[in-house]
């Protein structure tokens, strides 16, 4: 009898020890203490909302590819929206992302000033904003991930000055009022100021970042000032527009153009033609990847730099064929 009682007591003790051991293992497995990289099965998946000004462009298609590839690599969900170059649509898409309670919003603004209501709405909802390529002019932004656009303008200016022998008439083909364009123009003007024999005789800003509007502006420039030596365009659409107007005209022009972006059509024009002399290339896919990484750094409690520069590179006939986004 005593023996049976003793054996029963031993069994109870063993069972208790097993229960404690299994409980401890279970608690350890459910507490991964992992960083914000998408999480495990026990964590809510991180969702990053993205509002791009347009997807009707190889440049922004490359940026979208970079965003999605990095999101997949880091096991986070990314929701990409297209504002179709309309401020009202962008404000609406950002409001929809806020309603979905995304963790971070990556914003590529259609208009630096007019996008303010979208930024303020995200700020009020305590959803951090990281700017891609374009800086909003108001509201709180964690970081701007962008090419150094002023450097891009300076680089284009150096090319123009050297090709002209530091003497001639130039024009600036600008775009809508977004920070990337205004910074490029500021950089170009800064370089031109070093060359007193180069005169900026015209500056025209198109109202919409589209091929048609750049074509209209380029046509107007060359019609009114046919002896232009060079045109600096704030993007490759503008540089290619100059090429198209020259090619379709019965007049003879000596003008050449240079743009910014490094888009495939610009590379083709540089290699095969004579009007588009160069492009200051950006890296949109890399910009997208850095946007995702910056968002995750912030969610992990880090403080990203206020500005994260993505390098630019001058493309000419000497090296354009080797470049790709």
mmCIF file of C-alpha atoms in Angstrom, residues 93-304:
data_model
loop_
_atom_site.group_PDB
_atom_site.id
_atom_site.type_symbol
_atom_site.label_atom_id
_atom_site.label_comp_id
_atom_site.label_asym_id
_atom_site.label_seq_id
_atom_site.Cartn_x
_atom_site.Cartn_y
_atom_site.Cartn_z
ATOM 1 C CA UNK A 93 -5.368 57.988 -52.250
ATOM 2 C CA UNK A 94 -3.423 59.090 -49.170
ATOM 3 C CA UNK A 95 -6.704 59.432 -47.257
ATOM 4 C CA UNK A 96 -7.591 55.879 -48.340
ATOM 5 C CA UNK A 97 -4.221 54.611 -47.099
ATOM 6 C CA UNK A 98 -4.845 56.340 -43.780
ATOM 7 C CA UNK A 99 -8.264 54.662 -43.577
ATOM 8 C CA UNK A 100 -6.548 51.306 -44.146
ATOM 9 C CA UNK A 101 -4.319 52.099 -41.134
ATOM 10 C CA UNK A 102 -1.047 51.418 -42.930
ATOM 11 C CA UNK A 103 2.071 51.650 -40.783
ATOM 12 C CA UNK A 104 3.995 54.127 -42.964
ATOM 13 C CA UNK A 105 3.251 56.132 -46.128
ATOM 14 C CA UNK A 106 5.884 56.701 -48.822
ATOM 15 C CA UNK A 107 4.841 59.846 -50.699
ATOM 16 C CA UNK A 108 6.010 60.962 -54.143
ATOM 17 C CA UNK A 109 4.231 64.310 -54.447
ATOM 18 C CA UNK A 110 2.526 65.551 -57.613
ATOM 19 C CA UNK A 111 2.908 69.131 -56.334
ATOM 20 C CA UNK A 112 5.092 70.037 -53.343
ATOM 21 C CA UNK A 113 2.720 72.710 -52.005
ATOM 22 C CA UNK A 114 -0.680 71.393 -53.064
ATOM 23 C CA UNK A 115 -0.079 67.988 -51.446
ATOM 24 C CA UNK A 116 -0.034 69.625 -47.987
ATOM 25 C CA UNK A 117 -3.551 68.396 -46.989
ATOM 26 C CA UNK A 118 -2.458 64.787 -47.541
ATOM 27 C CA UNK A 119 0.649 65.222 -45.403
ATOM 28 C CA UNK A 120 -1.318 66.946 -42.645
ATOM 29 C CA UNK A 121 -3.948 64.184 -42.678
ATOM 30 C CA UNK A 122 -1.253 61.547 -42.180
ATOM 31 C CA UNK A 123 0.382 63.635 -39.444
ATOM 32 C CA UNK A 124 -2.961 63.937 -37.627
ATOM 33 C CA UNK A 125 -3.416 60.156 -37.874
ATOM 34 C CA UNK A 126 0.095 59.608 -36.441
ATOM 35 C CA UNK A 127 1.163 57.766 -39.583
ATOM 36 C CA UNK A 128 4.766 58.652 -40.504
ATOM 37 C CA UNK A 129 5.471 60.066 -43.974
ATOM 38 C CA UNK A 130 8.666 59.377 -45.911
ATOM 39 C CA UNK A 131 9.063 61.453 -49.078
ATOM 40 C CA UNK A 132 10.332 59.846 -52.273
ATOM 41 C CA UNK A 133 12.041 61.990 -54.929
ATOM 42 C CA UNK A 134 9.971 65.097 -54.085
ATOM 43 C CA UNK A 135 9.807 66.964 -50.757
ATOM 44 C CA UNK A 136 6.435 68.356 -49.604
ATOM 45 C CA UNK A 137 6.745 72.044 -48.739
ATOM 46 C CA UNK A 138 4.809 71.705 -45.466
ATOM 47 C CA UNK A 139 3.903 69.113 -42.863
ATOM 48 C CA UNK A 140 6.104 66.683 -40.938
ATOM 49 C CA UNK A 141 8.198 64.226 -42.929
ATOM 50 C CA UNK A 142 10.521 61.647 -41.375
ATOM 51 C CA UNK A 143 12.979 61.656 -44.253
ATOM 52 C CA UNK A 144 13.403 62.558 -47.929
ATOM 53 C CA UNK A 145 14.864 59.790 -50.100
ATOM 54 C CA UNK A 146 15.917 61.429 -53.349
ATOM 55 C CA UNK A 147 18.633 62.165 -55.826
ATOM 56 C CA UNK A 148 20.623 65.257 -54.970
ATOM 57 C CA UNK A 149 18.697 67.287 -57.509
ATOM 58 C CA UNK A 150 20.759 70.415 -57.116
ATOM 59 C CA UNK A 151 23.851 68.367 -57.933
ATOM 60 C CA UNK A 152 22.016 67.009 -60.995
ATOM 61 C CA UNK A 153 21.439 70.582 -62.185
ATOM 62 C CA UNK A 154 25.056 71.545 -61.568
ATOM 63 C CA UNK A 155 26.245 68.433 -63.451
ATOM 64 C CA UNK A 156 24.079 69.363 -66.447
ATOM 65 C CA UNK A 157 25.398 72.914 -66.283
ATOM 66 C CA UNK A 158 29.027 71.765 -66.357
ATOM 67 C CA UNK A 159 28.286 69.652 -69.443
ATOM 68 C CA UNK A 160 26.555 72.551 -71.233
ATOM 69 C CA UNK A 161 29.324 75.023 -70.400
ATOM 70 C CA UNK A 162 32.083 72.704 -71.586
ATOM 71 C CA UNK A 163 30.279 71.769 -74.804
ATOM 72 C CA UNK A 164 29.591 75.447 -75.638
ATOM 73 C CA UNK A 165 33.143 76.553 -74.888
ATOM 74 C CA UNK A 166 31.615 78.702 -72.123
ATOM 75 C CA UNK A 167 29.789 81.005 -74.515
ATOM 76 C CA UNK A 168 26.271 80.980 -75.979
ATOM 77 C CA UNK A 169 22.510 81.257 -75.525
ATOM 78 C CA UNK A 170 20.715 78.714 -73.369
ATOM 79 C CA UNK A 171 17.160 78.136 -72.203
ATOM 80 C CA UNK A 172 15.602 76.225 -69.332
ATOM 81 C CA UNK A 173 12.636 73.929 -69.884
ATOM 82 C CA UNK A 174 11.092 73.515 -66.442
ATOM 83 C CA UNK A 175 8.107 71.661 -65.059
ATOM 84 C CA UNK A 176 5.413 71.820 -62.386
ATOM 85 C CA UNK A 177 6.368 73.325 -58.986
ATOM 86 C CA UNK A 178 7.902 70.305 -57.289
ATOM 87 C CA UNK A 179 11.090 70.379 -55.255
ATOM 88 C CA UNK A 180 13.086 68.068 -57.541
ATOM 89 C CA UNK A 181 12.544 70.354 -60.549
ATOM 90 C CA UNK A 182 13.173 73.615 -58.711
ATOM 91 C CA UNK A 183 16.372 72.203 -57.168
ATOM 92 C CA UNK A 184 17.656 71.100 -60.586
ATOM 93 C CA UNK A 185 17.027 74.556 -62.019
ATOM 94 C CA UNK A 186 18.750 76.175 -59.029
ATOM 95 C CA UNK A 187 21.809 73.968 -59.540
ATOM 96 C CA UNK A 188 21.925 74.681 -63.273
ATOM 97 C CA UNK A 189 21.666 78.443 -62.721
ATOM 98 C CA UNK A 190 24.371 78.267 -60.069
ATOM 99 C CA UNK A 191 26.747 76.722 -62.599
ATOM 100 C CA UNK A 192 25.739 79.133 -65.380
ATOM 101 C CA UNK A 193 26.523 82.077 -63.092
ATOM 102 C CA UNK A 194 30.183 81.029 -63.255
ATOM 103 C CA UNK A 195 30.217 81.673 -67.018
ATOM 104 C CA UNK A 196 29.418 85.330 -67.849
ATOM 105 C CA UNK A 197 29.448 84.714 -71.605
ATOM 106 C CA UNK A 198 26.610 82.180 -71.337
ATOM 107 C CA UNK A 199 23.218 83.881 -71.296
ATOM 108 C CA UNK A 200 19.987 82.298 -70.065
ATOM 109 C CA UNK A 201 17.555 83.871 -72.534
ATOM 110 C CA UNK A 202 14.359 81.962 -71.696
ATOM 111 C CA UNK A 203 12.867 79.900 -68.867
ATOM 112 C CA UNK A 204 9.550 78.131 -69.355
ATOM 113 C CA UNK A 205 7.783 75.927 -66.817
ATOM 114 C CA UNK A 206 5.179 73.523 -68.176
ATOM 115 C CA UNK A 207 2.007 73.069 -66.118
ATOM 116 C CA UNK A 208 1.965 69.270 -66.331
ATOM 117 C CA UNK A 209 4.716 66.677 -66.268
ATOM 118 C CA UNK A 210 3.744 65.109 -69.602
ATOM 119 C CA UNK A 211 5.295 64.626 -73.035
ATOM 120 C CA UNK A 212 2.628 66.746 -74.773
ATOM 121 C CA UNK A 213 3.233 69.777 -72.544
ATOM 122 C CA UNK A 214 7.006 69.575 -72.949
ATOM 123 C CA UNK A 215 6.540 69.329 -76.733
ATOM 124 C CA UNK A 216 4.427 72.486 -76.753
ATOM 125 C CA UNK A 217 6.952 74.388 -74.659
ATOM 126 C CA UNK A 218 9.953 73.215 -76.733
ATOM 127 C CA UNK A 219 8.167 74.213 -79.941
ATOM 128 C CA UNK A 220 7.434 77.655 -78.523
ATOM 129 C CA UNK A 221 11.050 78.130 -77.453
ATOM 130 C CA UNK A 222 12.573 77.180 -80.795
ATOM 131 C CA UNK A 223 10.032 79.171 -82.767
ATOM 132 C CA UNK A 224 10.677 82.357 -80.812
ATOM 133 C CA UNK A 225 14.445 81.894 -80.358
ATOM 134 C CA UNK A 226 15.706 79.772 -83.281
ATOM 135 C CA UNK A 227 19.373 80.506 -82.566
ATOM 136 C CA UNK A 228 19.394 78.806 -79.174
ATOM 137 C CA UNK A 229 22.580 76.871 -78.501
ATOM 138 C CA UNK A 230 21.365 74.613 -75.697
ATOM 139 C CA UNK A 231 18.279 73.728 -73.673
ATOM 140 C CA UNK A 232 18.448 72.296 -70.175
ATOM 141 C CA UNK A 233 15.318 70.265 -69.438
ATOM 142 C CA UNK A 234 14.390 69.247 -65.911
ATOM 143 C CA UNK A 235 13.700 65.710 -67.115
ATOM 144 C CA UNK A 236 14.265 63.495 -70.128
ATOM 145 C CA UNK A 237 10.755 64.101 -71.481
ATOM 146 C CA UNK A 238 11.815 67.713 -72.041
ATOM 147 C CA UNK A 239 15.141 66.815 -73.639
ATOM 148 C CA UNK A 240 13.465 64.336 -75.985
ATOM 149 C CA UNK A 241 10.761 66.916 -76.810
ATOM 150 C CA UNK A 242 13.477 69.229 -78.135
ATOM 151 C CA UNK A 243 14.782 66.396 -80.317
ATOM 152 C CA UNK A 244 11.282 65.722 -81.672
ATOM 153 C CA UNK A 245 10.639 69.380 -82.539
ATOM 154 C CA UNK A 246 13.990 69.691 -84.338
ATOM 155 C CA UNK A 247 13.366 66.467 -86.271
ATOM 156 C CA UNK A 248 9.886 67.539 -87.406
ATOM 157 C CA UNK A 249 10.846 71.079 -88.392
ATOM 158 C CA UNK A 250 11.896 72.264 -91.833
ATOM 159 C CA UNK A 251 14.227 74.775 -90.203
ATOM 160 C CA UNK A 252 17.848 74.143 -89.315
ATOM 161 C CA UNK A 253 18.756 74.373 -85.638
ATOM 162 C CA UNK A 254 22.113 74.151 -83.891
ATOM 163 C CA UNK A 255 20.581 73.446 -80.492
ATOM 164 C CA UNK A 256 21.321 70.454 -78.278
ATOM 165 C CA UNK A 257 19.504 69.404 -75.130
ATOM 166 C CA UNK A 258 20.289 67.661 -71.875
ATOM 167 C CA UNK A 259 17.786 66.234 -69.410
ATOM 168 C CA UNK A 260 17.648 64.385 -66.109
ATOM 169 C CA UNK A 261 16.607 60.794 -65.338
ATOM 170 C CA UNK A 262 18.488 58.369 -67.621
ATOM 171 C CA UNK A 263 15.320 56.864 -69.083
ATOM 172 C CA UNK A 264 15.677 54.250 -71.863
ATOM 173 C CA UNK A 265 14.281 56.535 -74.603
ATOM 174 C CA UNK A 266 16.799 59.209 -73.660
ATOM 175 C CA UNK A 267 19.660 56.715 -73.839
ATOM 176 C CA UNK A 268 18.486 55.695 -77.307
ATOM 177 C CA UNK A 269 18.318 59.354 -78.391
ATOM 178 C CA UNK A 270 21.802 60.015 -77.021
ATOM 179 C CA UNK A 271 23.326 57.031 -78.800
ATOM 180 C CA UNK A 272 21.494 57.334 -82.118
ATOM 181 C CA UNK A 273 20.906 61.071 -82.559
ATOM 182 C CA UNK A 274 22.668 64.410 -82.338
ATOM 183 C CA UNK A 275 20.240 66.653 -80.442
ATOM 184 C CA UNK A 276 20.028 64.980 -77.015
ATOM 185 C CA UNK A 277 23.586 65.312 -75.811
ATOM 186 C CA UNK A 278 23.222 63.763 -72.396
ATOM 187 C CA UNK A 279 21.163 62.909 -69.346
ATOM 188 C CA UNK A 280 21.966 63.119 -65.669
ATOM 189 C CA UNK A 281 20.784 59.667 -64.646
ATOM 190 C CA UNK A 282 18.909 58.848 -61.463
ATOM 191 C CA UNK A 283 18.386 55.436 -59.864
ATOM 192 C CA UNK A 284 14.623 55.105 -59.269
ATOM 193 C CA UNK A 285 14.688 51.406 -58.369
ATOM 194 C CA UNK A 286 17.351 52.073 -55.741
ATOM 195 C CA UNK A 287 15.267 54.992 -54.483
ATOM 196 C CA UNK A 288 12.317 52.656 -53.986
ATOM 197 C CA UNK A 289 14.433 50.119 -52.109
ATOM 198 C CA UNK A 290 15.873 52.796 -49.827
ATOM 199 C CA UNK A 291 12.344 54.043 -49.150
ATOM 200 C CA UNK A 292 11.308 50.623 -47.819
ATOM 201 C CA UNK A 293 14.512 50.289 -45.766
ATOM 202 C CA UNK A 294 14.068 53.783 -44.289
ATOM 203 C CA UNK A 295 10.486 52.959 -43.298
ATOM 204 C CA UNK A 296 11.596 49.780 -41.520
ATOM 205 C CA UNK A 297 14.454 51.579 -39.773
ATOM 206 C CA UNK A 298 11.981 54.123 -38.427
ATOM 207 C CA UNK A 299 9.558 51.441 -37.247
ATOM 208 C CA UNK A 300 12.468 49.761 -35.448
ATOM 209 C CA UNK A 301 12.995 52.912 -33.395
ATOM 210 C CA UNK A 302 15.923 54.321 -35.363
ATOM 211 C CA UNK A 303 16.164 57.960 -36.479
ATOM 212 C CA UNK A 304 16.890 58.051 -40.230
#
